Amino acid sequence: MDRIHSLYLHIPFCTWVCKYCDFNAYAVLEGLIPPYVGALRHEIDIAGGELPIGPLETVFIGGGTPSLLTATQVRQVMERVRAIGLASSAEVTLEANPSNITGQAVEGWLAAGINRLSIGVQSLQPDALRFLERLHSGTDAIAAIRTARTGGFANVSADLLYGVPGVGLDTWLDTLQSVLDEGVQHLSAYELTVESGTRLGQEVRTGLVQMPDADDQLEQYWAAAARLEAAGYAHYEISNWAQPGYACRHNLAAWNYQPYLGVGAGAHSMFRRADGSTERLWNVKGPHVYIKQASEGGHAVDGNETLSAERARGEAAMIGVRLLEGTIAAREFPGQRQQLVGAGLLMESDGHVRLTRRGVELANQVGAAFLVEAAATQQGKG
Ligand code: SF4
């Protein structure tokens, strides 16, 4: 099996489940975090003994709200990560909610080995934060970024949401500018999408909420892209911008279709076997059942699938094409590539296939086209 250099740890707890969220997240269940941390530690230990892991170049503690863990709990988890092989130059990210970022927490996270903080700002505008059911204020979010930076984090990212009902272009750009003024090294801007199983999904279905139309969302997206590029941030993935040298290495590994281990409730893993096949595994989603299984046996796998070589190549192209510098993975699909170039969605340069501006707007369809060609090739062989 190929060695694994990336580790994702999922913390499924939040203080409150926001109405637009369809991540594997649960309102924090009293008393569940300590056994969860114990289960996580055991799963990491067992994986370290069974899999070719390390040195880990990237670790990402995501959620949910990982900043609900105490600094001691983060340190306990990181001890086990270090025990299975952590590179000294590894990027170690913790996702944090502004409400949890205090000087003391920052000190504890740094001491535990976290060196990148990804802060869920989402918005600074009071109405938008209320709409999104975020528990922090804009002032809290700015203070959190300052606390992280002055406390010693040299690599800080902020997540923002655009396309929020009631937030016009100017307000959105003001929010973006205020965050950039704080000197974050990295910024992710995601469109507020309506997922059917969420409360927002229901509100949109029943007409209680009207989402901005697609043109308005695109206007906000491209205006943000222009503002970010003017401020010296490279647009390296559809939703991600970074100052030079600060692209998220963990996500780059995923977009380059590198194997990774995921631990925690609902976490996915992807391994590449010695015969070249690709295997995907996923853990049980619920925290209670995860704790029981991972604590007892060190495993909590709920399912797995082996991908055909064609399917894996299709996925690599689908994911890789999100990188704005392009991907060589798409070269393996000459049929779709030509069609998409012809349709003005892709362009080719230096052996890489890259999205055009229109391609960025229709990236999901572009990616899906590679999967369709992969399936057709597979059928032809079968
Ligand atoms: S804080 Fe993040 S993960 Fe938690 S419910 Fe809100 S959007 Fe979902």
Coordinates of C-alpha atoms and ligand atoms in Angstrom, one line a residue:
M1 CA 0.0 0.0 0.0
D2 CA 1.2 3.5 -0.7
R3 CA 2.4 5.4 2.4
I4 CA -0.1 7.8 3.9
H5 CA 1.2 11.3 4.6
S6 CA -2.1 13.1 5.4
L7 CA -4.4 12.6 8.4
Y8 CA -7.9 14.1 9.0
L9 CA -9.5 14.0 12.4
H10 CA -13.2 14.7 12.7
I11 CA -14.7 16.3 15.8
P12 CA -18.4 16.1 15.3
F13 CA -19.5 18.5 18.1
C14 CA -20.9 22.0 17.9
T15 CA -22.5 24.3 20.4
W16 CA -25.4 24.7 18.1
V17 CA -26.2 23.1 14.7
C18 CA -26.5 26.0 12.2
K19 CA -29.5 25.8 10.0
Y20 CA -27.6 25.5 6.7
C21 CA -25.1 22.9 7.9
D22 CA -25.1 19.3 6.5
F23 CA -21.7 18.3 8.0
N24 CA -21.6 15.4 10.4
A25 CA -22.1 17.7 13.4
Y26 CA -24.2 17.4 16.6
A27 CA -25.1 19.9 19.3
V28 CA -22.5 19.1 21.9
L29 CA -23.6 16.2 24.0
E30 CA -22.7 16.7 27.6
G31 CA -19.9 14.5 28.8
L32 CA -19.3 12.9 25.4
I33 CA -16.1 14.8 24.5
P34 CA -13.7 13.0 26.9
P35 CA -14.7 9.4 25.8
Y36 CA -14.6 10.7 22.2
V37 CA -11.1 11.9 22.6
G38 CA -10.2 8.5 24.1
A39 CA -11.7 6.7 21.2
L40 CA -9.9 8.9 18.7
R41 CA -6.6 8.2 20.4
H42 CA -7.2 4.5 20.3
E43 CA -8.2 4.6 16.6
I44 CA -5.0 6.5 15.8
D45 CA -2.9 4.0 17.7
I46 CA -4.4 1.0 16.0
A47 CA -4.2 2.6 12.6
G48 CA -0.5 3.4 13.3
G49 CA 0.2 -0.3 13.9
E50 CA -1.7 -1.5 10.9
L51 CA -1.1 1.0 8.1
P52 CA 2.0 2.4 6.4
I53 CA 1.6 5.9 7.9
G54 CA 4.0 8.7 8.0
P55 CA 5.9 10.8 8.2
L56 CA 2.6 12.8 8.2
E57 CA 3.1 16.0 6.2
T58 CA -0.4 17.3 6.9
V59 CA -2.8 16.9 9.8
F60 CA -6.3 18.6 9.8
I61 CA -8.5 18.6 12.8
G62 CA -11.9 19.5 11.4
G63 CA -15.5 19.4 12.3
G64 CA -17.9 20.2 13.7
T65 CA -16.1 22.6 16.1
P66 CA -12.7 21.1 17.1
S67 CA -12.1 24.3 19.2
L68 CA -14.7 22.9 21.7
L69 CA -11.9 20.5 22.8
T70 CA -9.8 21.9 25.7
A71 CA -6.1 22.5 24.9
T72 CA -5.3 19.5 27.0
Q73 CA -7.6 17.3 24.9
V74 CA -6.0 18.6 21.7
R75 CA -2.6 17.9 23.2
Q76 CA -3.7 14.3 24.1
V77 CA -4.8 13.7 20.5
M78 CA -1.6 15.3 19.1
E79 CA 0.5 13.0 21.3
R80 CA -0.9 10.0 19.5
V81 CA -0.5 11.6 16.1
R82 CA 3.1 12.3 17.0
A83 CA 3.6 8.7 18.0
I84 CA 2.6 7.4 14.6
G85 CA 5.0 9.7 12.8
L86 CA 4.7 13.4 12.3
A87 CA 7.1 15.3 10.1
S88 CA 8.8 18.2 11.8
S89 CA 7.7 20.4 8.9
A90 CA 4.1 19.2 9.0
E91 CA 1.2 21.6 8.5
V92 CA -1.2 21.0 11.5
T93 CA -4.5 22.8 11.2
L94 CA -7.2 23.2 13.7
E95 CA -10.6 24.6 12.8
A96 CA -11.8 27.0 15.4
N97 CA -14.9 28.9 16.1
P98 CA -14.3 32.6 17.0
S99 CA -16.1 32.2 20.3
N100 CA -13.5 29.7 21.5
I101 CA -10.4 31.7 20.6
T102 CA -8.9 33.1 23.7
G103 CA -5.3 33.9 24.5
Q104 CA -5.1 30.9 26.8
A105 CA -6.6 28.5 24.1
V106 CA -4.1 29.9 21.5
E107 CA -1.2 29.3 23.8
G108 CA -2.4 25.7 24.5
W109 CA -3.0 24.9 20.8
L110 CA 0.4 26.2 19.9
A111 CA 2.0 24.1 22.7
A112 CA 0.1 21.1 21.4
G113 CA 1.7 21.4 18.0
I114 CA -1.1 23.2 16.0
N115 CA 0.5 25.6 13.6
R116 CA -2.4 26.7 11.4
L117 CA -5.7 28.0 12.6
S118 CA -8.7 28.0 10.3
I119 CA -11.3 30.4 11.7
G120 CA -15.0 30.1 10.9
V121 CA -15.8 33.8 10.5
Q122 CA -18.5 33.3 7.9
S123 CA -19.7 36.9 8.1
L124 CA -19.2 40.1 10.1
Q125 CA -22.6 41.5 9.4
P126 CA -25.1 41.2 12.3
D127 CA -28.1 40.3 10.2
A128 CA -26.2 37.7 8.2
L129 CA -24.7 36.1 11.4
R130 CA -28.2 36.0 12.9
F131 CA -29.6 34.4 9.7
L132 CA -26.8 31.8 9.6
E133 CA -27.4 31.2 13.4
R134 CA -23.8 31.8 14.2
L135 CA -23.3 32.5 17.9
H136 CA -20.5 35.0 17.5
S137 CA -20.6 38.7 16.5
G138 CA -18.5 40.4 13.8
T139 CA -16.5 42.1 16.6
D140 CA -15.9 38.7 18.2
A141 CA -14.6 37.3 14.9
I142 CA -12.2 40.2 14.3
A143 CA -11.0 39.9 17.9
A144 CA -10.5 36.2 17.4
I145 CA -8.2 36.7 14.4
R146 CA -6.2 39.3 16.3
T147 CA -5.9 37.0 19.3
A148 CA -4.7 34.2 17.1
R149 CA -2.1 36.3 15.3
T150 CA -0.8 38.2 18.3
G151 CA -0.8 34.9 20.3
G152 CA 1.7 33.4 17.8
F153 CA -0.1 31.8 14.9
A154 CA 1.8 32.7 11.8
N155 CA -0.6 30.9 9.5
V156 CA -4.3 31.9 9.9
S157 CA -7.1 31.2 7.5
A158 CA -10.6 32.6 7.6
D159 CA -13.7 31.0 6.1
L160 CA -16.4 33.3 4.7
L161 CA -19.8 32.7 3.2
Y162 CA -21.2 34.7 0.3
G163 CA -24.6 34.6 -1.3
V164 CA -26.3 35.1 2.1
P165 CA -29.8 36.4 1.7
G166 CA -30.0 40.1 2.5
V167 CA -26.3 40.8 2.1
G168 CA -25.6 42.9 -0.9
L169 CA -22.4 43.2 -2.9
D170 CA -21.0 46.2 -1.0
T171 CA -21.6 44.7 2.4
W172 CA -20.0 41.5 1.3
L173 CA -17.0 43.3 0.0
D174 CA -16.8 45.3 3.2
T175 CA -16.7 42.1 5.2
L176 CA -14.1 40.6 3.0
Q177 CA -11.9 43.7 3.2
S178 CA -12.2 43.9 7.0
V179 CA -11.0 40.3 7.3
L180 CA -8.1 40.9 4.8
D181 CA -7.1 44.0 6.8
E182 CA -6.4 41.7 9.7
G183 CA -3.6 40.1 7.6
V184 CA -4.9 36.5 7.4
Q185 CA -2.6 34.4 5.2
H186 CA -5.4 32.3 3.7
L187 CA -9.0 32.9 2.9
S188 CA -11.8 30.4 1.8
A189 CA -15.0 31.9 0.4
Y190 CA -17.8 29.5 0.0
E191 CA -21.2 30.1 -1.6
L192 CA -24.0 29.5 0.9
T193 CA -25.6 26.4 -0.6
V194 CA -29.0 25.0 0.2
E195 CA -28.8 21.4 1.2
S196 CA -32.1 19.6 1.1
G197 CA -31.9 17.9 4.6
T198 CA -31.2 21.1 6.5
R199 CA -33.6 23.6 8.1
L200 CA -32.5 26.1 5.5
G201 CA -33.5 23.7 2.8
Q202 CA -36.9 23.4 4.4
E203 CA -37.3 27.2 4.7
V204 CA -36.4 27.7 1.1
R205 CA -38.8 24.9 0.0
T206 CA -41.7 26.5 2.0
G207 CA -40.9 29.9 0.6
L208 CA -39.9 31.4 4.0
V209 CA -36.5 32.2 2.7
Q210 CA -35.6 33.4 -0.8
M211 CA -32.0 32.8 -1.9
P212 CA -30.2 35.4 -4.1
D213 CA -30.3 34.4 -7.7
A214 CA -27.3 32.8 -9.4
D215 CA -26.2 35.9 -11.1
D216 CA -25.9 37.8 -7.8
Q217 CA -24.0 35.0 -6.3
L218 CA -21.5 34.9 -9.2
E219 CA -21.2 38.7 -9.0
Q220 CA -20.2 38.4 -5.3
Y221 CA -17.8 35.6 -6.1
W222 CA -15.9 37.3 -8.9
A223 CA -15.8 40.7 -7.1
A224 CA -14.2 38.8 -4.1
A225 CA -11.8 37.1 -6.5
A226 CA -10.7 40.5 -7.9
R227 CA -10.4 42.0 -4.5
L228 CA -8.3 39.1 -3.2
E229 CA -6.0 39.1 -6.2
A230 CA -5.5 42.8 -6.0
A231 CA -4.5 42.3 -2.3
G232 CA -1.8 39.7 -3.3
Y233 CA -3.7 36.5 -2.7
A234 CA -3.3 33.8 -5.3
H235 CA -6.5 32.1 -6.4
Y236 CA -5.3 28.5 -6.2
E237 CA -8.6 26.6 -5.9
I238 CA -12.1 27.5 -6.8
S239 CA -13.0 28.6 -3.2
N240 CA -9.5 29.3 -1.8
W241 CA -6.9 32.1 -1.9
A242 CA -3.6 32.3 -0.2
Q243 CA -0.6 34.6 0.2
P244 CA 2.5 33.1 -1.4
G245 CA 3.5 29.9 0.4
Y246 CA 0.3 29.6 2.4
A247 CA -1.9 27.4 0.2
C248 CA -3.4 24.7 2.5
R249 CA -1.1 21.7 2.0
H250 CA -3.7 19.3 3.5
N251 CA -6.3 20.2 1.0
L252 CA -3.8 20.3 -1.9
A253 CA -2.9 16.7 -1.1
A254 CA -6.6 15.8 -1.3
W255 CA -7.1 17.7 -4.6
N256 CA -4.1 15.9 -6.0
Y257 CA -5.8 12.7 -5.0
Q258 CA -3.2 11.6 -2.5
P259 CA -4.1 8.8 0.0
Y260 CA -5.2 9.9 3.4
L261 CA -6.4 8.5 6.7
G262 CA -9.5 9.9 8.3
V263 CA -10.3 9.1 11.9
G264 CA -13.3 10.0 14.0
A265 CA -17.1 9.8 13.5
G266 CA -18.0 9.7 9.8
A267 CA -14.5 10.3 8.6
H268 CA -13.5 9.0 5.2
S269 CA -10.1 7.5 4.2
M270 CA -8.6 6.8 0.9
F271 CA -5.8 4.2 0.4
R272 CA -3.9 3.1 -2.7
R273 CA -3.2 -0.6 -2.7
A274 CA 0.0 -2.3 -4.0
D275 CA -1.9 -3.5 -7.1
G276 CA -2.8 0.1 -8.0
S277 CA -6.4 -0.1 -6.9
T278 CA -7.9 2.6 -4.8
E279 CA -10.0 1.9 -1.7
R280 CA -12.3 4.2 0.1
L281 CA -13.5 3.6 3.6
W282 CA -15.8 5.5 5.9
N283 CA -16.5 5.4 9.6
V284 CA -19.8 5.1 11.4
K285 CA -21.4 8.6 11.7
G286 CA -22.9 8.8 15.1
P287 CA -20.7 9.8 18.0
H288 CA -22.1 7.2 20.4
V289 CA -21.6 4.2 18.2
Y290 CA -18.2 5.6 17.1
I291 CA -17.0 5.9 20.7
K292 CA -18.2 2.3 21.4
Q293 CA -16.6 0.7 18.4
A294 CA -13.3 2.7 18.3
S295 CA -12.8 2.4 22.1
E296 CA -13.4 -1.3 22.0
G297 CA -11.6 -2.4 18.9
G298 CA -9.8 0.6 17.5
H299 CA -11.9 0.5 14.3
A300 CA -15.2 2.1 13.5
V301 CA -15.4 1.4 9.7
D302 CA -19.0 1.4 8.4
G303 CA -18.3 0.6 4.8
N304 CA -15.7 0.5 2.0
E305 CA -15.5 0.3 -1.7
T306 CA -12.8 -0.5 -4.1
L307 CA -12.7 1.8 -7.1
S308 CA -11.8 0.6 -10.5
A309 CA -8.7 2.1 -12.1
E310 CA -11.0 4.1 -14.5
R311 CA -13.2 5.4 -11.7
A312 CA -10.1 6.4 -9.7
R313 CA -8.7 8.3 -12.7
G314 CA -12.1 9.9 -13.2
E315 CA -12.2 11.1 -9.6
A316 CA -8.6 12.4 -9.8
A317 CA -9.5 14.5 -12.8
M318 CA -12.8 15.6 -11.3
I319 CA -11.1 16.8 -8.1
G320 CA -7.8 18.0 -9.6
V321 CA -9.6 20.2 -12.1
R322 CA -10.7 22.4 -9.1
L323 CA -7.0 23.6 -8.9
L324 CA -6.8 26.7 -10.9
E325 CA -3.2 26.0 -12.1
G326 CA -4.7 22.9 -13.7
T327 CA -4.2 19.2 -13.5
I328 CA -2.5 16.6 -15.6
A329 CA -5.1 14.1 -14.4
A330 CA -7.6 15.4 -17.0
R331 CA -5.3 14.5 -19.8
E332 CA -6.4 10.9 -19.5
F333 CA -9.8 11.8 -20.8
P334 CA -9.2 13.0 -24.3
G335 CA -12.9 12.8 -25.4
Q336 CA -14.3 15.0 -22.6
R337 CA -11.3 17.2 -22.6
Q338 CA -11.7 18.1 -26.3
Q339 CA -15.4 18.7 -25.8
L340 CA -15.0 20.9 -22.8
V341 CA -12.2 22.9 -24.5
G342 CA -14.6 23.3 -27.4
A343 CA -17.3 24.5 -25.1
G344 CA -15.1 27.1 -23.6
L345 CA -15.0 25.5 -20.1
L346 CA -11.4 24.2 -20.2
M347 CA -8.1 25.4 -21.7
E348 CA -4.8 23.6 -22.1
S349 CA -1.4 25.0 -21.3
D350 CA 1.9 23.5 -20.5
G351 CA 0.4 20.0 -20.5
H352 CA -2.1 21.0 -17.8
V353 CA -5.8 21.3 -18.3
R354 CA -7.3 24.3 -16.6
L355 CA -10.7 25.8 -16.1
T356 CA -11.7 28.9 -18.0
R357 CA -13.6 31.6 -16.1
R358 CA -16.9 30.0 -17.3
G359 CA -15.4 26.6 -16.3
V360 CA -14.9 27.9 -12.8
E361 CA -18.6 28.8 -12.7
L362 CA -19.6 25.3 -13.9
A363 CA -16.8 23.3 -12.2
N364 CA -19.1 20.7 -10.8
Q365 CA -20.4 19.8 -14.3
V366 CA -16.9 19.9 -15.7
G367 CA -15.7 17.4 -13.0
A368 CA -18.8 15.2 -13.5
A369 CA -18.0 14.9 -17.2
F370 CA -14.7 13.2 -16.4
L371 CA -16.6 10.7 -14.3
V372 CA -19.0 10.0 -17.2
E373 CA -16.1 9.3 -19.5
A374 CA -14.5 7.1 -16.9
A375 CA -17.7 5.1 -16.5
A376 CA -18.1 4.7 -20.3
T377 CA -14.5 3.5 -20.6
Q378 CA -15.1 1.0 -17.8
Q379 CA -18.3 -0.3 -19.5
G380 CA -16.4 -0.7 -22.7
K381 CA -13.9 -2.8 -21.0
G382 CA -16.5 -4.8 -19.0
Ligands
SF4_1 S1 -20.4 25.5 13.4 FE1 -19.9 24.7 11.4 S2 -20.0 22.5 11.6 FE2 -21.0 23.3 13.4 S3 -23.2 23.4 12.8 FE3 -22.4 25.4 12.3 S4 -21.7 25.2 10.1 FE4 -22.0 23.1 10.9

